[in-house]
Structures are given as structure tokens and as C-alpha cells.
CSV table of C-alpha atoms and ligand atoms in Angstrom, one decimal:
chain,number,residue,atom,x,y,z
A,1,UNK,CA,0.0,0.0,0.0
A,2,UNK,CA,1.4,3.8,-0.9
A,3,UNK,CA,-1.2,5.9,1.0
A,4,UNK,CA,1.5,8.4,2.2
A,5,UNK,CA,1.7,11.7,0.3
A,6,UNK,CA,5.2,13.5,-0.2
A,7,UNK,CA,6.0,15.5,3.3
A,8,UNK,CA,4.9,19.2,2.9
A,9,UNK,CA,2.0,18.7,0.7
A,10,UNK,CA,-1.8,18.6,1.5
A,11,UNK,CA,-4.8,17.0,-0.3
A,12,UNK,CA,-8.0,19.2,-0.7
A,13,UNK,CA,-11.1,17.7,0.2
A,14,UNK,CA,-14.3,18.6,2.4
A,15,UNK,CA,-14.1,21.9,4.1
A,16,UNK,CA,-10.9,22.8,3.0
A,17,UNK,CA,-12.0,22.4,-0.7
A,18,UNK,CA,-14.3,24.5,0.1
A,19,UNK,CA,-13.1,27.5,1.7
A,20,UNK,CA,-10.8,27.5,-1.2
A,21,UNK,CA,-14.0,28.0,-3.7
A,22,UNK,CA,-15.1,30.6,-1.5
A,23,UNK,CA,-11.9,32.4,-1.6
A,24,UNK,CA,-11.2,31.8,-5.0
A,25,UNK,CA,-14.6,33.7,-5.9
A,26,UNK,CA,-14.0,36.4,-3.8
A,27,UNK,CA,-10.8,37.1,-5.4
A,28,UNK,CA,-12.4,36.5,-8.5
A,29,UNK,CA,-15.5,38.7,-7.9
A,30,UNK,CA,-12.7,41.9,-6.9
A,31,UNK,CA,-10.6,41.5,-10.0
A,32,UNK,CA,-13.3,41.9,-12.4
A,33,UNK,CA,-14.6,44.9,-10.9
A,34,UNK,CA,-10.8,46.3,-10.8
A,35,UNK,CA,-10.6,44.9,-14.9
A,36,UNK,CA,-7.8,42.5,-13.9
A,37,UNK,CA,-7.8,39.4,-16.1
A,38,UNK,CA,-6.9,35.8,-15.6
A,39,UNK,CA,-3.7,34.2,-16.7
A,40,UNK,CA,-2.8,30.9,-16.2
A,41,UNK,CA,0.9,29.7,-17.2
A,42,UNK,CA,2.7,26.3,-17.0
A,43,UNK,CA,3.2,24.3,-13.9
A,44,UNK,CA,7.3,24.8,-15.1
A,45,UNK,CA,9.3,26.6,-16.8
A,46,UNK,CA,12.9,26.5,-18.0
A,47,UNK,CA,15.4,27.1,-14.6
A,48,UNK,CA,16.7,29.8,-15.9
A,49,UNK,CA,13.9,31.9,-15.8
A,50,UNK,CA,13.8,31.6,-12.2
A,51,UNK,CA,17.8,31.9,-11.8
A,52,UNK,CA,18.0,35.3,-13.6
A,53,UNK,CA,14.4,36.3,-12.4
A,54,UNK,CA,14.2,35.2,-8.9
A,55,UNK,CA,17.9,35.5,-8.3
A,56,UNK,CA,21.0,33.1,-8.2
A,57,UNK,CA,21.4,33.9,-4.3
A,58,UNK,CA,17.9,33.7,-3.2
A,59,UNK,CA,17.2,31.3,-0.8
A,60,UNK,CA,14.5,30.2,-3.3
A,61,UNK,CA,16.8,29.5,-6.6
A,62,UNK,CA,19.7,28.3,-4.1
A,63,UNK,CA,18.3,25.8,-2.0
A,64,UNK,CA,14.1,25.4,-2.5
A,65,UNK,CA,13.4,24.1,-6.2
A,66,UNK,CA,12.5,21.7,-7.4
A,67,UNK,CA,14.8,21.0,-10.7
A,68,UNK,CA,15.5,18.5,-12.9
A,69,UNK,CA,16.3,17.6,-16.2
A,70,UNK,CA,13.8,16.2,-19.0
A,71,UNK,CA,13.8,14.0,-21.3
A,72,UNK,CA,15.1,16.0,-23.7
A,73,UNK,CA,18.0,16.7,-21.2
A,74,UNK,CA,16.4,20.4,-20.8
A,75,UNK,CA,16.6,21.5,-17.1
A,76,UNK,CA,13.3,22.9,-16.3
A,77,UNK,CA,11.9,23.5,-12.6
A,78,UNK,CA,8.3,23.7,-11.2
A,79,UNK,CA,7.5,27.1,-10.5
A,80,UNK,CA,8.4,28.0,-6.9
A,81,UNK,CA,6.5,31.0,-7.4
A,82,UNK,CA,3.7,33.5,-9.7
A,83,UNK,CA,5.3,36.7,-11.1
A,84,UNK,CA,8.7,35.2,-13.5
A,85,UNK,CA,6.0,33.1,-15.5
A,86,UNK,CA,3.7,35.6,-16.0
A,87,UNK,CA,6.5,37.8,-16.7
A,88,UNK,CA,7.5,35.8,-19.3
A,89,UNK,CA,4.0,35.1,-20.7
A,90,UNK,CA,3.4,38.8,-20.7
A,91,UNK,CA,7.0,39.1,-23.2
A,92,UNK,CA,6.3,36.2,-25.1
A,93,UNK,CA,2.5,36.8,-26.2
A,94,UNK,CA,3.4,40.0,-27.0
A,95,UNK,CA,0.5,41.9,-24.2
A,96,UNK,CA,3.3,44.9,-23.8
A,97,UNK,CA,2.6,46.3,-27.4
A,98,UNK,CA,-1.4,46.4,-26.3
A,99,UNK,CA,-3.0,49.5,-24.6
A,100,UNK,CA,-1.3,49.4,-21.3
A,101,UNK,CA,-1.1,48.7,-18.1
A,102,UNK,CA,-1.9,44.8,-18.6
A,103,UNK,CA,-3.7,43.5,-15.3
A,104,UNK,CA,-3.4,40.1,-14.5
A,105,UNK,CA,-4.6,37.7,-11.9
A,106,UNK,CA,-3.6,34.3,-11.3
A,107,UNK,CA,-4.7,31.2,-8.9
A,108,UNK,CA,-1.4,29.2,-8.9
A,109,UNK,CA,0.7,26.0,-7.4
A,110,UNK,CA,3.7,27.2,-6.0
A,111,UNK,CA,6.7,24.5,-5.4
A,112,UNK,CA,9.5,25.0,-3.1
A,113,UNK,CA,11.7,22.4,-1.2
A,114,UNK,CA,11.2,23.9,2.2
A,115,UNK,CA,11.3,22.4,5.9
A,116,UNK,CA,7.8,21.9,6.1
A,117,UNK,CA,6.3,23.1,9.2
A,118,UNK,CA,3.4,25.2,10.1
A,119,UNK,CA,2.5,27.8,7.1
A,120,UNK,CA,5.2,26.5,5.8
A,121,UNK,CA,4.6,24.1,2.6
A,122,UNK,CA,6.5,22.1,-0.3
A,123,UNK,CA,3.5,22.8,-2.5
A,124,UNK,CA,1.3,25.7,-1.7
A,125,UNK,CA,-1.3,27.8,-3.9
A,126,UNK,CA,-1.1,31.3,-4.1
A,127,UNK,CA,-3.8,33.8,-5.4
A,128,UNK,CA,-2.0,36.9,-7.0
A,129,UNK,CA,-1.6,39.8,-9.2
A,130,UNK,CA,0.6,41.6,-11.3
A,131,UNK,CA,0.1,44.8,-12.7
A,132,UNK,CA,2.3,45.6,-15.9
A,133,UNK,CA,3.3,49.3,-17.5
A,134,UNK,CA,2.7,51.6,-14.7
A,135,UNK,CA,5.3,53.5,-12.8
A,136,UNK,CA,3.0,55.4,-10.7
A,137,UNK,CA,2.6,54.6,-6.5
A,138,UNK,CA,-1.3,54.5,-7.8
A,139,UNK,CA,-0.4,50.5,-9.2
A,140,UNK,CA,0.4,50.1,-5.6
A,141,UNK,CA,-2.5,51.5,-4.2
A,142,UNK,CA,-5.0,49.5,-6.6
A,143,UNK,CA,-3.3,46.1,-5.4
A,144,UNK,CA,-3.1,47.2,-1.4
A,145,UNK,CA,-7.4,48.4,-2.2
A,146,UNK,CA,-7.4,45.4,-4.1
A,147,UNK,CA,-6.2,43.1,-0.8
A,148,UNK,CA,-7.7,44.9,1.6
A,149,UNK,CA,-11.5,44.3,-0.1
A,150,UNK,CA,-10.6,40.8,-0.7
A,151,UNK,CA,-10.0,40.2,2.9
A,152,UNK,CA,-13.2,42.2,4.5
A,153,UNK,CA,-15.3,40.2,2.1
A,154,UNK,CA,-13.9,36.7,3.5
A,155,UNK,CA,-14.1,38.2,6.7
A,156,UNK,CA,-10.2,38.6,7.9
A,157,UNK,CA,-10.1,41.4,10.0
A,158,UNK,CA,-6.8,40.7,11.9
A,159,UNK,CA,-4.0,41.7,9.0
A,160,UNK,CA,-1.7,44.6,9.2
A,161,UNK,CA,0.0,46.6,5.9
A,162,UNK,CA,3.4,47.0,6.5
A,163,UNK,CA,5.4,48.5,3.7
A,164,UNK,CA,8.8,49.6,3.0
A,165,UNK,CA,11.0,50.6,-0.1
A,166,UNK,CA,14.2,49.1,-0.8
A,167,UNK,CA,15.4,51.5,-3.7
A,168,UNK,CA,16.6,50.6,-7.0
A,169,UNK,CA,19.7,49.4,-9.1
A,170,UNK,CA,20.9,52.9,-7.8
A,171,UNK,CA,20.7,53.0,-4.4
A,172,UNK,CA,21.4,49.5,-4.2
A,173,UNK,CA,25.5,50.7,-5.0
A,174,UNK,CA,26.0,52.7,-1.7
A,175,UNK,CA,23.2,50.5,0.3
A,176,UNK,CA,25.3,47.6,-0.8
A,177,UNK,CA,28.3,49.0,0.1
A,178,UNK,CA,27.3,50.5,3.9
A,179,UNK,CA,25.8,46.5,4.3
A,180,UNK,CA,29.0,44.9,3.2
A,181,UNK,CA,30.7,46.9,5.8
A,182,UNK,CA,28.2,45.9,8.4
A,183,UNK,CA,28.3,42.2,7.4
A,184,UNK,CA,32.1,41.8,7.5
A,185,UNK,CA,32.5,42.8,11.0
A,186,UNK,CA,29.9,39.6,11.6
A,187,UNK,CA,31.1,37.5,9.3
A,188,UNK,CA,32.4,34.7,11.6
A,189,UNK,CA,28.9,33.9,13.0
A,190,UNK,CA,27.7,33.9,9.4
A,191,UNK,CA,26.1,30.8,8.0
A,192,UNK,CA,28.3,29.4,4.9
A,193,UNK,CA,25.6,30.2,2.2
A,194,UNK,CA,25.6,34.2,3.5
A,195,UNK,CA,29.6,34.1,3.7
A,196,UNK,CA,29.2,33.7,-0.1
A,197,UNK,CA,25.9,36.0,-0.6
A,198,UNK,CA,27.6,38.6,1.3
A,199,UNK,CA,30.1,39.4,-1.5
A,200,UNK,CA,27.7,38.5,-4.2
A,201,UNK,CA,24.5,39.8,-3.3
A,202,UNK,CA,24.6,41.4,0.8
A,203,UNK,CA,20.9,42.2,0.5
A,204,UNK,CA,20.3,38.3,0.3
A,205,UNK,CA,21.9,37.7,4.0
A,206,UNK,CA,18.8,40.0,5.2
A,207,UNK,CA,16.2,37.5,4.4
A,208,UNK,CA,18.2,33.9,5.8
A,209,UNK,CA,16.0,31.9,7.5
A,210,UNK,CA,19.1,30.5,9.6
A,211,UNK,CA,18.6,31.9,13.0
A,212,UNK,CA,22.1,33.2,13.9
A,213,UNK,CA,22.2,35.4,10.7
A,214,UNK,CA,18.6,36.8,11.7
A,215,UNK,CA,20.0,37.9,14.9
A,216,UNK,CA,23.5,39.4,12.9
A,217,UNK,CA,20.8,41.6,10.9
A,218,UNK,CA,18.6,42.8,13.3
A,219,UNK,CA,21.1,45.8,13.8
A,220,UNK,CA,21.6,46.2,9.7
A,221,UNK,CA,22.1,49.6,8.0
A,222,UNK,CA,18.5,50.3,6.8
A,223,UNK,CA,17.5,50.9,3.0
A,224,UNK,CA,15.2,53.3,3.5
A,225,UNK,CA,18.3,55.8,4.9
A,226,UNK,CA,20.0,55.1,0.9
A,227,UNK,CA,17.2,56.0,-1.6
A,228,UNK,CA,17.8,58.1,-4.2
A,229,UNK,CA,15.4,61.1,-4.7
A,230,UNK,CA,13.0,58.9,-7.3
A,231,UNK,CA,12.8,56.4,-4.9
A,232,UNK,CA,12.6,58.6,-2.3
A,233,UNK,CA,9.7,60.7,-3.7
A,234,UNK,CA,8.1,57.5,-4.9
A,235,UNK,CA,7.7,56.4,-1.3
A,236,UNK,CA,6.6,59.5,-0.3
A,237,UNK,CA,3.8,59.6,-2.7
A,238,UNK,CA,2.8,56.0,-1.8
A,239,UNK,CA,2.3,57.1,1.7
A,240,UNK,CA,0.4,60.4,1.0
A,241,UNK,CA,-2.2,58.4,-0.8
A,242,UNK,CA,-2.4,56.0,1.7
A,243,UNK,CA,-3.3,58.2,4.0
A,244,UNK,CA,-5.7,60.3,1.9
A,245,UNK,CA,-7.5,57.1,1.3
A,246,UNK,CA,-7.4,56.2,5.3
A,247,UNK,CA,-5.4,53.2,4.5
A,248,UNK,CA,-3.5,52.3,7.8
A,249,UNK,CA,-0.1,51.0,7.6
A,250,UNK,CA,3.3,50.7,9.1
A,251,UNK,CA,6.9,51.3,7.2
A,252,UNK,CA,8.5,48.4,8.6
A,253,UNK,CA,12.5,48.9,7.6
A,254,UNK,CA,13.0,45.2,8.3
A,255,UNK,CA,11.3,44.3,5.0
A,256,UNK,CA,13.6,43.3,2.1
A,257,UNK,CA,11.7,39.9,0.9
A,258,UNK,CA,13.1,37.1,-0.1
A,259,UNK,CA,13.7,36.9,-4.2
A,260,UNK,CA,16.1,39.7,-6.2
A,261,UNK,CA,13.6,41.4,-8.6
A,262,UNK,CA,12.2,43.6,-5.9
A,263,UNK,CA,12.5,47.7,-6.4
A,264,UNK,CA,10.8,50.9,-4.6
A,265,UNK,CA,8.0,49.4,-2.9
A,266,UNK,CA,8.1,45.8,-1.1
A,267,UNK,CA,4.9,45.6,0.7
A,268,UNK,CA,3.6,42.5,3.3
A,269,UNK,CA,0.1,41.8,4.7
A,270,UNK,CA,1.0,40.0,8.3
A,271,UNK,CA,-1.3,39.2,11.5
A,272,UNK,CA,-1.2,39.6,14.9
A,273,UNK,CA,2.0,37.3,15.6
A,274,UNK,CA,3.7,39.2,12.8
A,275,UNK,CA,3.3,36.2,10.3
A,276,UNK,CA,3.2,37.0,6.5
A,277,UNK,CA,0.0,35.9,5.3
A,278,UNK,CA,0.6,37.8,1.6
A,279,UNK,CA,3.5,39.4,0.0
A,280,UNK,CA,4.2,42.0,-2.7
A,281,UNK,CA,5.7,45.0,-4.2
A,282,UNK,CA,6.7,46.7,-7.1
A,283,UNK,CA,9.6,44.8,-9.6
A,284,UNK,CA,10.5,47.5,-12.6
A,285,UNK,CA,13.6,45.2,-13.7
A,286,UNK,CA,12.3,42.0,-13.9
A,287,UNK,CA,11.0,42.5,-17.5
A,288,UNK,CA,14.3,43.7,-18.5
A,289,UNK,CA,15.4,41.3,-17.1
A,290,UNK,CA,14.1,38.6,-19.1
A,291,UNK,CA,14.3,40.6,-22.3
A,292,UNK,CA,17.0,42.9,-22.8
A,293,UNK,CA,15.0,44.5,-25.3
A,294,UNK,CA,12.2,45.6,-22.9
A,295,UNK,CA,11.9,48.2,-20.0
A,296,UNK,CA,8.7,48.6,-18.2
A,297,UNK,CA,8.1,49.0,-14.7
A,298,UNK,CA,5.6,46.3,-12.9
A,299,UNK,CA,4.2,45.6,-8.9
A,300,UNK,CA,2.6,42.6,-7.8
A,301,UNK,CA,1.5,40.4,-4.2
A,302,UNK,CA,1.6,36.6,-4.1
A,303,UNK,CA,-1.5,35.8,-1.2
A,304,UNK,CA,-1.1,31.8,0.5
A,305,UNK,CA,-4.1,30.6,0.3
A,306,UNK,CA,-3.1,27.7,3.0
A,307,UNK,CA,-2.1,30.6,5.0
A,308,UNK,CA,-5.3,32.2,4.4
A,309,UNK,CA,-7.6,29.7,5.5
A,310,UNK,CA,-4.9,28.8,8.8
A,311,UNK,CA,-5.2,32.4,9.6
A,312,UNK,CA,-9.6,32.2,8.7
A,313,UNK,CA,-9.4,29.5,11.3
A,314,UNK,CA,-7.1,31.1,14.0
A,315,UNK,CA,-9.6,34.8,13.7
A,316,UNK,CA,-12.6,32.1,14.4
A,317,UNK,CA,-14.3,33.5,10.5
A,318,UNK,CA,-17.2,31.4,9.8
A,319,UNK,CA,-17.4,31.1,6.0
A,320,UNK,CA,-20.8,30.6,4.2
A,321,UNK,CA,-21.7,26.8,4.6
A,322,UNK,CA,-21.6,24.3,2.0
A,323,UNK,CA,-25.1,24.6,0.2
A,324,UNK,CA,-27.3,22.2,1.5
A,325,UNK,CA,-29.1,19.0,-0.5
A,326,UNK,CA,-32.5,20.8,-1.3
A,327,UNK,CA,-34.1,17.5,-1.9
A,328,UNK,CA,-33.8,13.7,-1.4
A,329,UNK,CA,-35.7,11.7,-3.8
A,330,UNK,CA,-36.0,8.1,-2.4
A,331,UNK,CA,-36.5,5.3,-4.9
A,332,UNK,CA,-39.2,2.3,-3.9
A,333,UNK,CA,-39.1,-0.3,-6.5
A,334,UNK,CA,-37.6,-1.5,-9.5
A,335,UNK,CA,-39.8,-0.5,-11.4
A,336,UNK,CA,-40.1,3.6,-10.3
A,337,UNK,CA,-36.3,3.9,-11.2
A,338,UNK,CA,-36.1,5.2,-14.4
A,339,UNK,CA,-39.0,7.4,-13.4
A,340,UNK,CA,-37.4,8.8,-10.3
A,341,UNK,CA,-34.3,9.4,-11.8
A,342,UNK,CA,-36.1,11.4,-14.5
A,343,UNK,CA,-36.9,13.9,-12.0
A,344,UNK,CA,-33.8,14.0,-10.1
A,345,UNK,CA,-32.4,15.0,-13.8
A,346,UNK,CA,-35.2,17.9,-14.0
A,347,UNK,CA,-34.5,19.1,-11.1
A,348,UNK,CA,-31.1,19.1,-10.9
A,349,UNK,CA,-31.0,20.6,-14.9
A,350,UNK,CA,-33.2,23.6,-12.8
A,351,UNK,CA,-30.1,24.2,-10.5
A,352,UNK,CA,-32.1,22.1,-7.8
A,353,UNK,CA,-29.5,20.3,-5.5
A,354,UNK,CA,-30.9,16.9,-5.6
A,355,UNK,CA,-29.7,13.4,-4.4
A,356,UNK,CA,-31.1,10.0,-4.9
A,357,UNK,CA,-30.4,6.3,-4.1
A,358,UNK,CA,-27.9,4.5,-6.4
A,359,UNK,CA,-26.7,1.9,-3.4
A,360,UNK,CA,-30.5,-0.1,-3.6
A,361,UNK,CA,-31.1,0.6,0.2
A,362,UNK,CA,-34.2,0.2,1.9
A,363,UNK,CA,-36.8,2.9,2.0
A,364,UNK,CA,-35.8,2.9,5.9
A,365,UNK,CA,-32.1,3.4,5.4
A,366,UNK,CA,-32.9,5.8,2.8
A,367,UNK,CA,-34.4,7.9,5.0
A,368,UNK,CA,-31.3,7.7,7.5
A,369,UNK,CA,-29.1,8.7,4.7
A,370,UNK,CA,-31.1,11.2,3.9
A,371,UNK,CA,-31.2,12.9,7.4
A,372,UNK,CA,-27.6,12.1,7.2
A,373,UNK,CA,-26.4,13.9,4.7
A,374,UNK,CA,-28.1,16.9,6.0
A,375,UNK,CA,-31.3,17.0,3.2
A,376,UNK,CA,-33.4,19.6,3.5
A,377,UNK,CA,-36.8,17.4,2.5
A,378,UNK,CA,-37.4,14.0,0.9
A,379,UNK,CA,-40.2,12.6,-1.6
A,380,UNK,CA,-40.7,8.9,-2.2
A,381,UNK,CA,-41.2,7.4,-5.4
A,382,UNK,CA,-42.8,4.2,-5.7
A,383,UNK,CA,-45.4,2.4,-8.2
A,384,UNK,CA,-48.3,4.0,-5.9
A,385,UNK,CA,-47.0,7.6,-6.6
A,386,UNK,CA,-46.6,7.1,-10.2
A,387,UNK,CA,-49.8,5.5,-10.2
A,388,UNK,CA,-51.4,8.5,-9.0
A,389,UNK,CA,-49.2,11.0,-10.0
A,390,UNK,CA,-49.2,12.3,-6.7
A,391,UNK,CA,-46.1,12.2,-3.7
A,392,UNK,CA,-45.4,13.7,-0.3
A,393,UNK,CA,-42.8,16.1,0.3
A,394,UNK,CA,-41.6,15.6,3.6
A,395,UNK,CA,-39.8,18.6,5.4
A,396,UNK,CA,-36.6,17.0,7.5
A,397,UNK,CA,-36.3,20.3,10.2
A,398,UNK,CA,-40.3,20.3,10.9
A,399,UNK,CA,-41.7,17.1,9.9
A,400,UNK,CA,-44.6,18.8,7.9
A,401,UNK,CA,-45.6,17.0,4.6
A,402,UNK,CA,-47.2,18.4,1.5
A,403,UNK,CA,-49.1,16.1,-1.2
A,404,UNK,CA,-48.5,17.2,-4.6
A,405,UNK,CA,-48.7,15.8,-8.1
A,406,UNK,CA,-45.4,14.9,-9.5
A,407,UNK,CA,-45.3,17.4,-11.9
A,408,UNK,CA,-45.3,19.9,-9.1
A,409,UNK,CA,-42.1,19.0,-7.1
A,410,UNK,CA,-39.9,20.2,-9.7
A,411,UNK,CA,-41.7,23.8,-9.4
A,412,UNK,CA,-41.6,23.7,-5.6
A,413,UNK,CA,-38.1,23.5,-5.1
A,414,UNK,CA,-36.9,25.6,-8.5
A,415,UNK,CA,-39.3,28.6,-6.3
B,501,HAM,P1,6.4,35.2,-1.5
B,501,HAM,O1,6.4,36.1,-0.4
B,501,HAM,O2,7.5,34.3,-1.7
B,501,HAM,O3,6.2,36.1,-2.8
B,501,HAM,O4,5.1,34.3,-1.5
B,501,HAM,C1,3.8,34.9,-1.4
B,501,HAM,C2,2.9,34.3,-0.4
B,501,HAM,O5,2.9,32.9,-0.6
B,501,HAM,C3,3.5,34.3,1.0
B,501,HAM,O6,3.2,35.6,1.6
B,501,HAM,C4,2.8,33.2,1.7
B,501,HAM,O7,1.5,33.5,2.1
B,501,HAM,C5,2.8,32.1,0.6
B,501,HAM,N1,3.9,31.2,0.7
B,501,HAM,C6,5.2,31.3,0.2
B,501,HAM,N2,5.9,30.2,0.5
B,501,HAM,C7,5.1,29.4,1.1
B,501,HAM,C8,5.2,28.0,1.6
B,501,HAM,N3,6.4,27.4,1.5
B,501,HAM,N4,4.1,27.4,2.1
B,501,HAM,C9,2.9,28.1,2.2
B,501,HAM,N5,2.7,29.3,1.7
B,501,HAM,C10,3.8,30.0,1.2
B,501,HAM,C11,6.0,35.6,-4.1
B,501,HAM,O8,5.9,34.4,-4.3
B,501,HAM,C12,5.9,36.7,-5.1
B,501,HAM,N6,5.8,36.0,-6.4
B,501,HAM,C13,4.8,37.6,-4.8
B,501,HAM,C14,4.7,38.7,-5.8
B,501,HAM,C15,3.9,38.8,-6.9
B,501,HAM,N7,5.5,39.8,-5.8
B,501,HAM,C16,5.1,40.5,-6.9
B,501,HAM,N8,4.2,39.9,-7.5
């Protein structure tokens, strides 16, 4: 027997399955009112859209995918994350030469090779945006309006905004240098893998997960004290319309996030213990990135949805209930079958949730399946009822039963 799943993965059934739906529509109900569209891109892609997009010293490309090589001795990787795929769908079918912005949404797996422990999976799903072509603090705004709408409608009322900026390719020259001087006076207690990112890439060593180096960085220089004056006046103007709007947040300095194409704005939704339920921000050389040829600015936010519903569970939310089974229709005799089943197929063509017998029980233990399964009211058909075209509904919560002619329980229940 191999009933085990793969450590760090889940299977969605029951509940779950359906909190997910309900999320899932929520998000979807918000994006078409803010005219974002759906994309959906391959489970993987070739590595080295991840390795130049993500970054070579990210904790993600370094130690968490999932890689191998095909069959056509390609290396490809399952996407540890949203925004490089959609990236690179947005290059390749050409939606940069249409009217712009482009705004798309995407429910996706996400695979990373992580120590699986709570929130923390090998294959998780993540609902996200990215919002293509727009330099202006307003494509931040849209997605933090965006997030904060899709969590009062499910109900989540315990997540903070924390934002930050981390500058760009410029500021990132004397950030990096101020860091590196930082860093070397620490670098004996130093995991091995930040020894190396230090020289390579020092902003890296501010997102290891190893605790010793988050205890070095707690006393870091800060990129908000090296923006230049874009990024500077682009944070400022994020925070002005924040507050016009009555947005509340928090400039957090300590937020860097963990993969490389990050510029300006990094943004995080956490809760009360300070746990990142969603993460974003704005990217403007990722495109470039993956096509030389190409320059345009981009912002984006990755929400868990495992994290989601952990978090849905841990604030007590009550999500809508699974629709109930409007009606049972219990089958007495061989020869009411086909009959029966004809109107279990009317009414469930009418949007009626029906259910019926397909295990031959006994009128008797139809009845307890019935009440089992939580049916709102039954009806009995058997040779008598066709006979006289005539059955009796039965209410489950109050007992009451109505008499009416077959014809009419369709129209009943579709009222
Ligand atoms: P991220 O912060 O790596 O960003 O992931 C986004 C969210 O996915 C996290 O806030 C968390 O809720 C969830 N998540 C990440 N890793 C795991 C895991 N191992 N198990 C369970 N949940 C996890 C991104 O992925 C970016 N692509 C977000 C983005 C989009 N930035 C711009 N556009």
C-alpha cells in the first residue's frame, strides 16, 4: 500500500476544498470589478527563468526548487512562485505592445523544497496579481485596495499593511556598500551560504532563514536611509495616498523579501503574531530582465491561500456553509427507477440540488441517509405515486408533509 503523500503537501477535500472555492470567488468577484484578467501559465518553466528572475542567491533558486532535467535533457523547474512566468507570458504573447497597463490575476501552485512546518509548505497555492506598464505609487495603491476588499469580504479582520522601499539598481550601489561593511565585521557567526551571498549579493543575508544570521541583521544599515530622490519621492507619494484614502499601515525597515527582482515598494500583509500571510511589491527590472529589449516598470503580491484559511481559522471566521441537499428523492421499486431518476435530472437541470439512491437501500435506510447527509426534504417514489401522480414532500427540520402531483415538485423547489 502507498497511502502516504510527499511531506509538505496537502490534499483538498471537504471543508478545505471549500473555503478555497469561496476564496477563490471572492478574489475573482474583486478582480473583475478592478478589470484584472486571468492568466494561467505552466506548472514549469525552463530554470533559468527563475535563476536570472528570482535570483542566483535567493534562498528560493539556491536551495528550494524543485529541478530537474527532462527527457530532452532540458533543465526545467516547477515554479516556486507567480510573477517570472507571468512575466514571461506577458514578453512572449506579445500583451506589452497592447494598450497598457496589462492587469493580470492568477490562482497558482507554487513548489518550493522547504522544511515543512506550520504555514510553511513544499507545494502551496497562491492567489496573486501583477500589474504591468505603470510607474506610478497609484499600481500600488489598486493592489493594497485590491487586498484589503478581498480580505473584508472573507471576513479577515486581523491583518496589518506594512510596507517599506528598498530602492533601486541605484541606491542599491552605496546600500550595498554600507551593508558589506556591516556584514564583515559579523562575518564569523555567518552561515556558509551568507559568507558567499555577502560578496555577491549582501541584501540576500537580510532574508536567511538560519537563525544566527537573523540575529547578525537585526542591527543592519537600513534601505530606506539610501534612496535616491526617485525612490525617495516615490515612497513619499505611496504614503500620501495611503493616507488620503485612510489606508493604515506601518513602514516596517526590516522588509527586504526574499527573491532579487524587488525595487521601490516591497509591501507585506502580516497578523497579529507578525506572520506573512501575503506578500508584494513593485519589480520594474524583472522585464528587463528577461528581455533585454524591454523596459517597463511592474508591482505585484503573491497571497497563500493555506495561510489564508490557517489564519480564517485562527480569527474564528465562519465562511458561508456548503449549500445544502434541497431535496432527497428516495426510490421504492424496480420498477419507479427510471421514473425517479427522471426527475432528479429535472431538477437538478433547474439548478435544484438533488440526491437520490444509487446503493439499492431500503426505503428505511434511505431515510437515515437522507437525514444524514443533512437533506433539507425528501419525496418517495414508488409504483403507488406514479400510479397516481401524486407524492409527499416531507420537510426533514419540521416534519410537515405536503401532497403534490409529480409534476409539481420540480416547481416547488426551483421557487
Ligand atoms: P512570496 O512572499 O515568496 O512572494 O510568497 C507569497 C505568499 O505565498 C507568502 O506571503 C505566503 O503566504 C505564501 N507562501 C510562500 N511560500 C510558502 C510556503 N512554502 N508554504 C505556504 N505558503 C507559502 C512571491 O511568491 C511573489 N511572487 C509575490 C509577488 C507577486 N510579488 C510581486 N508579484
Amino acid at each position: 500500500m502507498i497511502t502516504q503523500r510527499p511531506k509538505g503537501t496537502q490534499d483538498w477535500y471537504g471543508a478545505d476544498i471549500h473555503k478555497r472555492t469561496i476564496i477563490e470567488a471572492a478574489a475573482r468577484k474583486l478582480c473583475k470589478a478592478y478589470n484584472i484578467k486571468e492568466i494561467i501559465t505552466p506548472a514549469f518553466e525552463h530554470t533559468v527563468l527563475f535563476q536570472r528572475g528570482v535570483g542566483e542567491t535567493t534562498d528560493v533558486v539556491q536551495k528550494e526548487m524543485y529541478t530537474f532535467e527532462d527527457k530532452g535533457h532540458r533543465s526545467i523547474t516547477l515554479k516556486p512562485e507567480g510573477t517570472a512566468g507571468a512575466a514571461r507570458a506577458y514578453l512572449e504573447n506579445g500583451l506589452f505592445a497592447e494598450s497598457q497597463p496589462t492587469k493580470l490575476f492568477y490562482f497558482t501552485q507554487a513548489f518550493r523544497y522547504e522544511n515543512p512546518q506550520s504555514g510553511r509548505l513544499r507545494q502551496h497555492h497562491q492567489f496573486g496579481v501583477e500589474f504591468f506598464g505603470s510607474a506610478s505609487p497609484l499600481a500600488e495603491v489598486e493592489l493594497i485596495t485590491l487586498l484589503m476588499e478581498f480580505m473584508k469580504e472573507i471576513g479577515l479582520a486581523g491583518a496589518k499593511l506594512h510596507i517599506n522601499s528598498i530602492g533601486c539598481k541605484n541606491c542599491r550601489k552605496t546600500y550595498n556598500d554600507a551593508l558589506l561593511t556591516f556584514l564583515k565585521q559579523h562575518e564569523d557567526h555567518l552561515c556558509t551560504t551568507c559568507k558567499d551571498r555577502m560578496q555577491k549579493n549582501p541584501l540576500r543575508v537580510l532574508d536567511c532563514k538560519v537563525p544566527s544570521c537573523q540575529e547578525i541583521v537585526k542591527d543592519a544599515p537600513r534601505t530606506l536611509e539610501y534612496l535616491d530622490d526617485d525612490c525617495k519621492s516615490h515612497f513619499a507619494e505611496l504614503q500620501r495616498l495611503l493616507t488620503e484614502l485612510g489606508i493604515p499601515y506601518e513602514v516596517d525597515t526590516g522588509i527586504v523579501r526574499g527573491l532579487d527582482y524587488y525595487t521601490k515598494t516591497v509591501f507585506e500583509f502580516v497578523n497579529a503574531e507578525g506572520f506573512t500571510l501575503c506578500g508584494g511589491g513593485r519589480y520594474d527590472g524583472l522585464i528587463h530582465e528577461i528581455d533585454e529589449k524591454q523596459d517597463i516598470p511592474a508591482v505585484g503580491f503573491g497571497f497563500g491561500i493555506e495561510r489564508l484559511i490557517n489564519e480564517l481559522e485562527a480569527e474564528g471566521v465562519e465562511l458561508e456553509p456548503e449549500a445544502a441537499v434541497q431535496l432527497y428523492v428516495g426510490i421504492l421499486g424496480e420498477e419507479a427507477k427510471a421514473s425517479a431518476y427522471k426527475l432528479v435530472h429535472q431538477l437538478r437541470n433547474a439548478g435544484v440540488i438533488v440526491e437520490t439512491d444509487y446503493m439499492n437501500r431500503s426505503v428505511k435506510a434511505q431515510m437515515k441517509y437522507a437525514n444524514k447527509i443533512g437533506a433539507k426534504n425528501t419525496v418517495i417514489i414508488g409504483a403507488d405515486e406514479l400510479a397516481n401522480n401524486s407524492a409527499k414532500v416531507k420537510n426533514m427540520e419540521t416534519g410537515e408533509q405536503t401532497e403534490i402531483s409529480l409534476g409539481q415538485i420540480a416547481e416547488l423547489f426551483i421557487k
